[in-house]
XYZ file of C-alpha atoms in Angstrom:
651
model
C -72.368 29.689 -60.842
C -70.484 26.240 -60.233
C -73.705 24.426 -61.483
C -73.857 26.725 -64.495
C -70.182 25.837 -65.319
C -70.835 22.206 -64.670
C -73.798 22.402 -67.058
C -71.764 24.031 -69.835
C -69.092 21.324 -69.364
C -71.581 18.481 -69.393
C -73.125 19.907 -72.694
C -69.721 20.360 -74.414
C -68.811 16.751 -73.059
C -72.179 15.367 -74.597
C -71.618 17.250 -77.900
C -68.059 15.918 -78.055
C -69.226 12.424 -77.215
C -72.017 12.485 -79.950
C -69.643 13.807 -82.510
C -67.122 11.085 -81.813
C -69.597 8.450 -82.174
C -71.277 10.005 -85.325
C -69.850 8.539 -88.574
C -67.096 6.849 -86.540
C -65.239 10.137 -85.855
C -63.451 8.640 -83.075
C -61.496 6.115 -85.518
C -60.199 9.387 -87.187
C -59.098 10.705 -83.672
C -57.615 7.396 -82.663
C -55.676 7.052 -86.107
C -54.483 10.797 -85.555
C -53.315 9.991 -81.963
C -51.633 6.773 -83.134
C -49.609 8.416 -86.059
C -48.694 11.363 -83.582
C -47.210 8.637 -81.127
C -45.456 6.918 -84.032
C -43.809 10.289 -85.167
C -42.867 11.672 -81.847
C -41.144 8.394 -80.660
C -39.488 8.119 -84.202
C -40.897 4.709 -84.693
C -40.963 3.164 -88.217
C -40.920 -0.506 -89.725
C -37.666 0.123 -91.469
C -35.153 -2.550 -91.706
C -32.212 -0.132 -91.283
C -31.839 -1.571 -87.680
C -30.058 -4.656 -88.942
C -26.985 -5.523 -86.967
C -24.918 -5.561 -89.855
C -25.554 -1.655 -89.871
C -23.517 -0.988 -86.591
C -20.250 -0.727 -85.379
C -20.278 -4.024 -83.380
C -22.840 -6.404 -84.725
C -22.804 -8.561 -81.651
C -24.068 -5.541 -79.281
C -25.633 -2.894 -81.557
C -26.927 0.300 -80.486
C -30.396 -0.142 -81.925
C -34.065 0.035 -80.267
C -36.385 -2.252 -82.143
C -38.903 -4.991 -81.567
C -38.861 -7.797 -84.025
C -36.219 -8.746 -86.549
C -35.305 -6.560 -89.728
C -35.997 -8.294 -93.225
C -32.970 -8.943 -95.141
C -35.161 -9.126 -98.297
C -35.808 -5.405 -98.152
C -32.431 -4.465 -99.473
C -33.529 -1.703 -101.495
C -35.263 0.026 -98.536
C -32.185 -0.234 -96.015
C -29.682 0.005 -98.447
C -30.866 2.751 -100.608
C -34.225 4.475 -99.886
C -33.811 4.915 -96.003
C -30.173 6.262 -96.451
C -31.206 8.395 -99.298
C -33.569 10.124 -97.077
C -31.085 10.642 -94.184
C -28.712 12.030 -96.818
C -31.234 14.682 -97.808
C -31.588 15.328 -94.135
C -28.010 15.670 -93.722
C -27.019 17.788 -96.907
C -30.423 20.072 -96.662
C -30.559 19.253 -100.291
C -30.346 16.468 -102.910
C -28.805 13.038 -101.612
C -24.953 12.518 -102.409
C -25.772 9.654 -104.841
C -22.922 8.610 -107.329
C -22.154 11.096 -110.242
C -21.679 7.933 -112.485
C -25.373 7.835 -112.424
C -28.149 10.116 -114.246
C -30.209 12.265 -112.093
C -32.567 10.005 -109.816
C -34.999 12.567 -108.836
C -37.932 10.963 -110.290
C -36.808 7.363 -109.662
C -36.974 8.296 -105.799
C -39.244 11.277 -105.926
C -36.979 13.788 -104.365
C -36.343 17.331 -105.758
C -32.818 18.884 -106.466
C -34.385 22.236 -106.340
C -36.403 22.036 -109.395
C -39.873 24.087 -109.138
C -42.346 21.907 -110.300
C -40.648 18.823 -108.559
C -40.334 20.442 -105.388
C -43.985 20.802 -105.475
C -45.045 17.455 -106.578
C -42.416 15.573 -104.590
C -43.435 17.732 -101.486
C -43.134 14.237 -99.149
C -39.540 14.145 -99.394
C -39.170 17.832 -99.421
C -40.310 17.522 -95.791
C -37.237 16.107 -95.098
C -35.507 19.180 -95.005
C -37.416 20.102 -91.656
C -34.554 18.624 -89.879
C -33.155 22.121 -89.603
C -35.697 22.633 -86.972
C -36.818 19.161 -85.852
C -35.218 15.908 -84.674
C -34.136 13.495 -87.466
C -35.951 10.683 -86.028
C -39.256 12.605 -85.948
C -38.902 13.928 -89.508
C -37.812 10.457 -90.886
C -40.825 8.703 -89.194
C -43.291 11.430 -90.471
C -42.142 10.937 -94.118
C -42.023 7.236 -93.619
C -45.837 7.209 -92.340
C -47.042 10.183 -94.543
C -48.430 7.681 -97.340
C -50.455 5.796 -94.689
C -51.558 8.881 -92.959
C -52.905 10.055 -96.384
C -54.603 6.750 -96.938
C -56.212 6.582 -93.458
C -57.455 10.101 -93.573
C -58.811 9.868 -97.257
C -60.126 6.721 -98.208
C -63.037 6.533 -95.819
C -64.231 9.668 -97.001
C -63.560 9.084 -100.463
C -65.361 5.521 -100.539
C -68.396 7.710 -98.948
C -68.314 10.180 -101.732
C -68.238 7.162 -104.320
C -71.642 6.049 -103.213
C -70.320 3.747 -100.423
C -70.468 4.285 -96.524
C -67.657 5.509 -94.417
C -67.839 2.586 -92.445
C -67.195 0.281 -95.295
C -64.478 2.941 -96.235
C -62.937 1.807 -92.703
C -63.101 -1.662 -93.685
C -61.145 -0.932 -97.000
C -58.536 1.081 -95.125
C -57.742 -1.589 -92.649
C -57.544 -4.301 -95.260
C -55.403 -2.336 -97.454
C -53.053 -1.209 -94.774
C -52.668 -4.733 -93.440
C -52.224 -6.295 -96.753
C -49.237 -8.570 -97.057
C -47.770 -6.727 -100.028
C -48.052 -3.477 -98.224
C -46.024 -4.890 -95.546
C -43.403 -6.701 -97.376
C -42.992 -3.831 -99.869
C -42.049 -1.315 -97.276
C -45.561 0.540 -97.729
C -44.751 0.725 -101.518
C -48.374 0.133 -102.971
C -49.892 2.518 -100.143
C -47.233 4.989 -101.588
C -48.890 4.810 -104.847
C -52.572 4.641 -103.809
C -52.639 7.074 -101.094
C -52.209 10.271 -103.063
C -54.367 9.064 -105.733
C -57.114 8.569 -103.158
C -56.160 11.852 -101.408
C -56.100 13.806 -104.808
C -59.279 12.202 -105.886
C -61.107 13.228 -102.659
C -59.926 16.718 -102.963
C -61.284 16.860 -106.645
C -64.876 15.488 -105.215
C -64.708 18.123 -102.517
C -63.765 20.803 -104.919
C -66.792 19.840 -106.995
C -69.161 20.090 -104.146
C -67.699 23.557 -103.226
C -68.249 24.833 -106.930
C -71.436 23.519 -107.186
C -72.558 25.219 -103.799
C -70.902 28.440 -105.316
C -67.993 28.478 -102.726
C -65.594 29.520 -105.449
C -62.664 30.740 -103.530
C -62.521 27.525 -101.308
C -63.298 25.379 -104.376
C -60.306 27.112 -106.090
C -58.037 26.396 -103.161
C -58.924 22.776 -102.963
C -58.683 22.470 -106.845
C -54.923 23.336 -106.491
C -54.497 20.855 -103.848
C -56.227 18.053 -105.869
C -53.859 19.148 -108.795
C -50.852 18.641 -106.709
C -51.922 15.447 -105.436
C -53.103 13.926 -108.576
C -49.882 14.780 -110.388
C -48.363 11.785 -108.241
C -50.132 9.626 -110.646
C -48.159 9.711 -113.534
C -44.666 10.076 -111.521
C -44.787 7.216 -109.178
C -44.040 3.638 -110.074
C -45.785 3.147 -113.273
C -47.212 -0.478 -113.139
C -48.822 0.016 -109.793
C -49.891 3.464 -110.642
C -51.696 1.990 -113.682
C -53.279 -0.556 -111.627
C -54.252 1.573 -108.520
C -54.151 5.154 -109.434
C -55.772 5.458 -112.843
C -59.082 3.775 -111.778
C -59.511 5.724 -108.646
C -59.251 9.127 -110.719
C -61.623 7.932 -113.286
C -64.060 6.444 -110.818
C -64.111 9.906 -109.204
C -64.375 11.804 -112.556
C -67.379 9.875 -113.606
C -68.875 10.296 -110.169
C -68.881 13.988 -110.581
C -69.966 13.871 -114.322
C -72.872 11.976 -113.121
C -73.829 14.622 -110.675
C -77.561 16.254 -111.251
C -76.220 19.961 -111.796
C -75.224 22.082 -114.781
C -72.287 20.876 -117.135
C -70.051 23.781 -116.246
C -70.426 22.794 -112.599
C -69.361 19.547 -113.494
C -66.696 20.058 -115.885
C -65.022 23.112 -114.344
C -63.440 21.426 -111.222
C -62.268 18.504 -113.233
C -60.743 20.740 -115.858
C -59.023 22.919 -113.523
C -57.784 20.305 -111.171
C -56.628 18.062 -114.126
C -54.878 21.110 -115.957
C -52.759 21.797 -112.732
C -52.022 18.005 -112.471
C -50.919 17.735 -116.106
C -48.900 21.029 -115.856
C -47.074 19.803 -112.638
C -46.366 16.409 -114.293
C -45.271 17.731 -117.352
C -42.887 20.166 -115.512
C -41.512 17.305 -113.496
C -41.009 15.277 -116.752
C -39.195 18.437 -118.324
C -37.033 18.935 -115.341
C -35.947 15.410 -115.082
C -35.700 14.545 -118.931
C -32.076 13.580 -118.625
C -32.663 10.890 -115.861
C -35.567 9.713 -117.912
C -33.775 9.483 -121.038
C -31.118 7.406 -119.279
C -33.710 5.190 -117.833
C -35.355 4.296 -120.752
C -32.043 3.575 -122.707
C -30.673 1.115 -120.172
C -29.947 -2.621 -120.971
C -31.829 -3.320 -117.455
C -34.616 -2.432 -116.596
C -35.002 -0.463 -119.991
C -38.408 -0.027 -121.718
C -39.543 -3.131 -120.984
C -42.855 -4.542 -122.324
C -44.803 -7.427 -120.774
C -47.461 -9.981 -122.083
C -50.005 -11.620 -119.532
C -48.887 -14.611 -117.747
C -50.739 -16.895 -115.381
C -49.460 -16.596 -111.909
C -49.691 -18.768 -108.997
C -52.964 -19.400 -107.508
C -51.329 -19.461 -104.320
C -49.817 -16.141 -104.793
C -53.090 -14.637 -105.967
C -55.394 -15.955 -103.176
C -53.289 -17.012 -100.371
C -52.674 -13.589 -98.559
C -54.666 -14.626 -95.320
C -51.843 -17.355 -94.901
C -48.823 -15.317 -95.523
C -48.037 -15.374 -91.752
C -45.730 -18.156 -93.236
C -43.604 -15.806 -94.796
C -42.452 -14.417 -91.440
C -42.113 -18.030 -90.010
C -40.511 -19.902 -92.766
C -37.953 -18.762 -95.582
C -39.528 -19.613 -98.872
C -37.610 -22.040 -100.980
C -38.672 -20.092 -104.353
C -38.179 -16.494 -104.949
C -38.554 -14.286 -101.629
C -41.232 -12.970 -99.406
C -41.422 -9.585 -101.202
C -42.108 -11.166 -104.582
C -44.313 -13.604 -103.359
C -46.552 -11.214 -101.254
C -49.932 -10.053 -102.575
C -53.204 -8.343 -101.161
C -56.311 -10.030 -100.531
C -57.292 -10.867 -104.076
C -59.732 -13.517 -102.748
C -62.220 -10.590 -102.078
C -62.999 -11.238 -106.010
C -64.980 -14.164 -104.862
C -66.610 -12.294 -102.195
C -67.600 -9.446 -104.373
C -69.273 -11.966 -106.934
C -71.247 -13.647 -104.316
C -72.425 -10.245 -103.070
C -73.386 -9.144 -106.647
C -75.567 -12.104 -106.989
C -77.004 -11.868 -103.637
C -77.766 -8.292 -103.660
C -79.052 -8.029 -107.411
C -80.611 -4.674 -106.940
C -78.192 -1.940 -107.090
C -80.264 0.968 -108.325
C -79.390 3.170 -111.498
C -76.333 2.700 -113.313
C -75.414 6.532 -112.923
C -75.206 5.826 -109.046
C -72.912 2.724 -109.568
C -70.402 4.283 -112.119
C -67.455 4.058 -109.602
C -68.429 0.438 -108.751
C -68.455 -0.598 -112.278
C -65.175 1.226 -113.360
C -63.349 -0.393 -110.250
C -64.937 -3.581 -110.941
C -64.020 -3.782 -114.633
C -60.617 -2.701 -113.856
C -60.191 -5.359 -111.129
C -61.346 -8.078 -113.763
C -59.257 -6.629 -116.550
C -56.067 -6.859 -114.478
C -57.181 -10.331 -112.867
C -57.251 -11.780 -116.260
C -53.934 -10.042 -116.884
C -52.137 -12.214 -114.276
C -54.344 -15.506 -114.925
C -54.483 -15.929 -118.630
C -51.206 -16.267 -120.515
C -51.219 -14.534 -123.921
C -47.474 -14.194 -124.662
C -46.029 -12.105 -127.474
C -49.614 -11.019 -128.325
C -49.962 -9.257 -124.817
C -46.717 -7.229 -125.460
C -48.430 -5.570 -128.328
C -51.388 -4.418 -126.202
C -50.833 -0.636 -125.121
C -50.954 0.192 -121.300
C -51.401 -3.444 -120.222
C -47.820 -4.284 -121.615
C -46.411 -1.699 -119.220
C -47.239 -3.893 -116.393
C -45.434 -7.307 -115.600
C -48.020 -9.651 -114.638
C -46.361 -10.402 -111.414
C -46.628 -6.862 -110.450
C -50.107 -6.942 -110.947
C -50.723 -9.802 -108.984
C -49.221 -8.177 -106.040
C -51.747 -5.451 -105.874
C -55.067 -6.351 -107.673
C -56.288 -7.512 -104.269
C -56.349 -3.675 -103.026
C -58.763 -2.677 -105.769
C -61.018 -5.988 -104.971
C -60.957 -4.900 -101.376
C -62.604 -1.283 -102.404
C -64.995 -3.132 -104.767
C -66.135 -5.280 -101.946
C -66.445 -1.985 -99.665
C -68.708 -0.551 -102.231
C -70.999 -3.542 -102.720
C -71.279 -4.091 -98.906
C -72.435 -0.195 -98.727
C -75.499 -1.110 -100.668
C -76.390 -4.385 -98.655
C -80.278 -4.513 -97.971
C -81.524 -3.885 -94.583
C -82.208 -7.577 -93.636
C -79.849 -9.561 -92.410
C -78.813 -11.899 -95.203
C -77.602 -15.333 -93.718
C -77.537 -16.895 -97.026
C -75.080 -14.386 -98.579
C -73.001 -14.418 -95.593
C -72.671 -18.214 -95.113
C -71.980 -18.833 -98.863
C -69.367 -15.964 -98.795
C -67.575 -17.216 -95.705
C -67.617 -20.960 -96.995
C -66.390 -19.875 -100.382
C -63.449 -17.566 -99.322
C -62.451 -20.058 -96.547
C -62.271 -22.781 -99.231
C -60.467 -20.739 -101.491
C -58.038 -19.505 -98.833
C -57.402 -23.112 -97.464
C -56.717 -24.392 -101.054
C -54.306 -21.407 -101.959
C -52.353 -21.619 -98.709
C -52.228 -25.517 -99.100
C -50.666 -24.725 -102.616
C -48.316 -22.129 -101.015
C -47.144 -24.824 -98.702
C -46.434 -27.190 -101.480
C -44.599 -24.503 -103.580
C -42.785 -22.222 -101.296
C -43.094 -23.249 -97.731
C -42.830 -26.867 -97.249
C -42.129 -26.525 -93.419
C -45.488 -24.958 -92.886
C -47.957 -26.536 -90.340
C -51.375 -27.960 -91.093
C -52.979 -25.667 -88.285
C -51.533 -22.520 -90.041
C -53.695 -23.442 -93.134
C -56.719 -24.018 -91.036
C -56.167 -20.808 -88.945
C -55.787 -18.726 -92.118
C -58.913 -20.096 -93.865
C -60.944 -20.097 -90.600
C -59.790 -16.357 -90.000
C -60.807 -15.141 -93.564
C -64.149 -17.168 -93.412
C -65.015 -15.654 -89.838
C -64.147 -12.082 -91.000
C -66.223 -12.572 -94.275
C -69.129 -13.978 -92.423
C -69.656 -11.169 -89.755
C -68.856 -8.337 -92.042
C -71.423 -9.782 -94.598
C -74.070 -10.398 -91.839
C -73.560 -6.995 -90.171
C -72.402 -4.659 -92.609
C -73.706 -1.601 -90.755
C -72.068 -2.160 -87.570
C -68.496 -1.507 -86.654
C -67.265 -4.296 -84.434
C -67.144 -6.744 -87.586
C -65.032 -4.092 -89.238
C -62.662 -4.250 -86.473
C -62.685 -7.769 -86.165
C -61.703 -8.041 -89.948
C -59.033 -5.578 -89.460
C -57.600 -7.427 -86.347
C -57.680 -10.716 -88.427
C -56.148 -9.112 -91.252
C -53.114 -7.871 -89.292
C -52.278 -11.351 -87.865
C -50.614 -12.675 -91.044
C -48.395 -9.400 -91.151
C -47.840 -8.499 -87.498
C -44.477 -10.216 -87.320
C -43.239 -9.425 -91.110
C -41.467 -6.210 -90.180
C -39.430 -4.781 -87.081
C -40.756 -1.951 -85.118
C -37.763 0.546 -85.046
C -37.264 3.436 -82.886
C -34.983 5.944 -84.307
C -32.309 5.655 -87.143
C -30.201 3.221 -85.398
C -26.396 3.473 -85.736
C -26.619 5.573 -88.971
C -26.841 8.401 -86.419
C -25.879 7.262 -83.145
C -22.506 5.606 -83.866
C -19.253 7.369 -83.612
C -18.394 6.387 -87.372
C -21.404 8.087 -88.403
C -20.792 11.359 -86.709
C -17.148 11.214 -88.352
C -18.643 10.811 -91.501
C -21.077 13.900 -91.454
C -17.925 16.180 -90.760
C -16.057 14.615 -93.475
C -18.825 14.448 -95.882
C -19.500 18.325 -95.376
C -15.850 18.973 -96.083
C -15.988 16.782 -99.217
C -19.031 18.738 -100.323
C -17.546 22.215 -99.667
C -14.331 20.934 -101.378
C -16.046 19.360 -104.420
C -14.352 15.996 -103.877
C -15.465 12.333 -103.973
C -14.987 9.245 -102.119
C -14.893 5.577 -103.139
C -15.399 2.369 -101.106
C -15.371 -1.467 -101.528
C -16.415 -2.004 -97.875
C -19.921 -3.804 -97.872
C -22.585 -1.725 -95.954
C -20.160 1.354 -95.734
C -21.428 2.867 -98.901
C -25.080 3.086 -97.432
C -23.597 4.590 -94.090
C -21.438 7.257 -96.463
C -24.849 7.957 -98.376
C -26.784 8.538 -95.107
C -24.351 10.894 -93.808
C -24.180 12.921 -96.831
C -20.593 11.715 -98.133
C -20.167 12.327 -101.968
C -19.071 9.033 -103.472
C -18.065 7.777 -106.959
C -19.100 4.210 -105.874
C -22.559 3.401 -104.752
C -25.831 3.705 -106.291
C -27.013 4.411 -109.833
C -30.742 4.609 -109.577
C -32.117 5.764 -112.977
C -29.549 4.875 -115.384
C -25.819 6.042 -116.508
C -24.509 9.451 -116.826
C -22.562 8.301 -120.087
C -20.093 11.297 -119.995
C -18.854 10.276 -116.414
C -18.642 6.616 -117.483
C -16.770 7.459 -120.568
C -13.946 8.760 -118.152
C -13.784 4.912 -116.982
C -14.554 3.392 -120.320
C -14.188 5.788 -123.220
C -14.423 3.151 -125.917
C -17.729 1.609 -124.309
C -16.121 -1.841 -123.935
C -17.963 -2.543 -120.915
C -21.190 -0.650 -121.591
C -23.370 -3.707 -121.311
C -22.029 -3.916 -117.635
C -22.740 -0.244 -116.775
C -25.571 0.735 -118.843
C -28.051 -0.217 -115.922
C -30.570 1.486 -113.719
C -32.116 0.707 -110.207
C -28.597 -0.502 -109.160
C -25.440 -0.493 -107.351
C -22.036 0.507 -108.132
C -19.521 -1.321 -105.958
C -15.851 -0.723 -106.287
C -13.077 -3.237 -106.082
C -9.640 -1.767 -105.393
C -6.873 -4.144 -107.290
C -3.460 -2.151 -107.270
C -1.320 -2.909 -110.399
C -4.387 -4.376 -112.292
C -6.177 -3.419 -115.542
C -9.610 -1.876 -115.183
C -12.612 -4.413 -115.418
C -16.225 -3.551 -115.233
C -18.608 -6.701 -114.821
C -22.210 -7.133 -113.830
C -24.511 -9.590 -112.082
C -26.736 -9.096 -115.071
C -29.391 -7.326 -113.419
C -28.643 -4.391 -111.234
C -25.204 -4.609 -109.878
C -22.055 -3.277 -111.692
C -18.487 -3.963 -110.079
C -15.834 -1.493 -110.900
C -12.411 -3.363 -110.523
C -9.693 -0.748 -110.754
C -6.162 0.339 -109.308
C -6.658 3.099 -107.066
C -4.157 5.175 -108.855
C -5.857 4.665 -112.078
C -9.040 5.854 -110.535
C -7.364 8.957 -109.204
C -5.913 9.665 -112.712
C -9.230 9.461 -114.167
C -10.968 11.182 -111.502
C -8.808 13.917 -109.960
C -11.408 14.995 -107.725
C -11.310 11.794 -105.881
C -10.416 12.661 -102.476
C -10.597 9.658 -100.068
C -10.910 5.883 -100.542
C -12.510 3.643 -97.746
C -11.541 -0.003 -97.989
C -12.357 -3.256 -96.338
C -8.811 -4.317 -96.796
C -5.470 -2.583 -96.278
C -4.015 -1.182 -99.563
C -0.360 -0.915 -100.392
C -0.592 2.005 -103.050
C 1.708 4.980 -103.923
C -1.051 7.065 -104.438
C -2.783 6.502 -101.135
C -1.850 8.250 -97.791
C -3.106 6.331 -94.657
C -5.986 8.709 -92.877
C -6.674 6.256 -90.139
C -9.486 3.605 -89.436
C -13.325 3.287 -88.777
C -15.316 0.399 -87.532
C -18.508 -0.763 -89.288
C -20.401 -3.891 -89.778
C -17.803 -5.634 -87.189
C -15.021 -4.737 -89.381
C -12.177 -2.461 -89.523
C -12.476 0.019 -92.726
C -9.221 1.530 -93.591
C -9.281 5.167 -94.784
C -6.960 6.822 -97.236
C -6.526 10.167 -98.739
C -5.677 10.755 -102.484
C -3.462 13.911 -102.507
């Protein structure tokens, strides 16, 4: 018997080993284990671990590796505290009532039927009722990357590529500088479009094979995921989401089967997606109308405009953004993906020549044409003429420049999947030399334009790394080790760009955070609000579910609420803004004044007693300075950001 049991074990082991090796399944398993470790340890790359967000910045209770990035202010001031607010309240975040509903701006649900389905990632935040906050936050943080990793290789395979080249695309996209410096933002746009398109392709396969029940279930999943395309950040969604879906639809239509078998999965999934998206827009029409009517950002239209060659093609050298503060703009705005892949793709097309029938290459044609269109949008200036081109004018050229390289990566992956069996040394050498030279020139320009302290060895290292990756992947497109090598080399420019944070820092662990959770629960129950002028304290209040008049106006203004402050619209230019911040300044005895930075910040300077008169539901004030006012009652102090915050009740 032992020998029989041993032989069974050996057979099972061999089968498992064969499965892991086949189609690089071990990479899927390794990725699953990696994400599980991230989530179980509460690991993210959030910058909420800044010492500023602690009671004692000289000795913060924060566990992290590396340095938080000050430039990611929307992430650590708003996005992450907003998620924590939802975890605290078990419902919508406690954003300022001065702002119109911001559900669609931040993709969270306030209980609407359609938005709860479409915005399911943030709905997962309510799992804190039975799971630790740190694990739930980490899960939602990594969810876009999880969808990308577990869908893109298989989607590339169904678009006529190979799964191995799909892994190449996944690694290069995941490690793109614009993904790192925008807190995974581009992946959040791309991942659900790819996952939905993959589900659509699978649904078509099931429908064609007459497995109708399974096909129907997958069609529903596809519809839910594809509804993200019109409900995420529009400029990036147009560039990344739309071509992925279009390529998938054309791939299905080109299938050799009956027309009903081709059309039904597309029609059903598309109808579900459109119904869900329309439902989300209807549920959020108030916020959308407010957003469109703002002075900033408003309904902006853009023409094409030539972007810096350094920005477009210098991504392999963006380690400099971690080592040197740029002298122009900032790291997030300067970051891009590996747009240099455009040159690589062009050389491969000339080298390979024979790609087979057009119908078999429709995804490649669509993605290639889309890439060239948007590359033209950020390399050729058209001025006012471009502002009149529908769809294109919705995308600022600098936003296109940040993500167009992601499409170029996918195009390269599809082309390499069609590489001839023979090793093409000429293609490998020409590709490597070209990419290396373009990278060296772009990074050199980047030093001149933005990072003058950058060293020459960094330029050579960036160009050399890019050339090495391109050479070996082109020479051995069917081997796995060049893919892994390219992934490692792509990681190097961003490995130091973001911190590795474990937990939620002092947004949860500090005494003041625990106190605010209790006070916030009382205020929510009483229907009262707080207001503060203390920098950094507003984010702490939001994270712990404290309702506040000051704080954040993310979609646009609630005009009726602002009229309680400014009934004659004297200061409308200052408060009619979205995507921004509403800090208060308490000035006893002074007249109301509302001013703006000209972009996304609106300051409300007001006497606390005047504020209480206009908003009787005001219950507390938290101030960075002691206030002597007849309408305030001392309620103690708190420590935050190394400063004393004075708390007052407004009876």
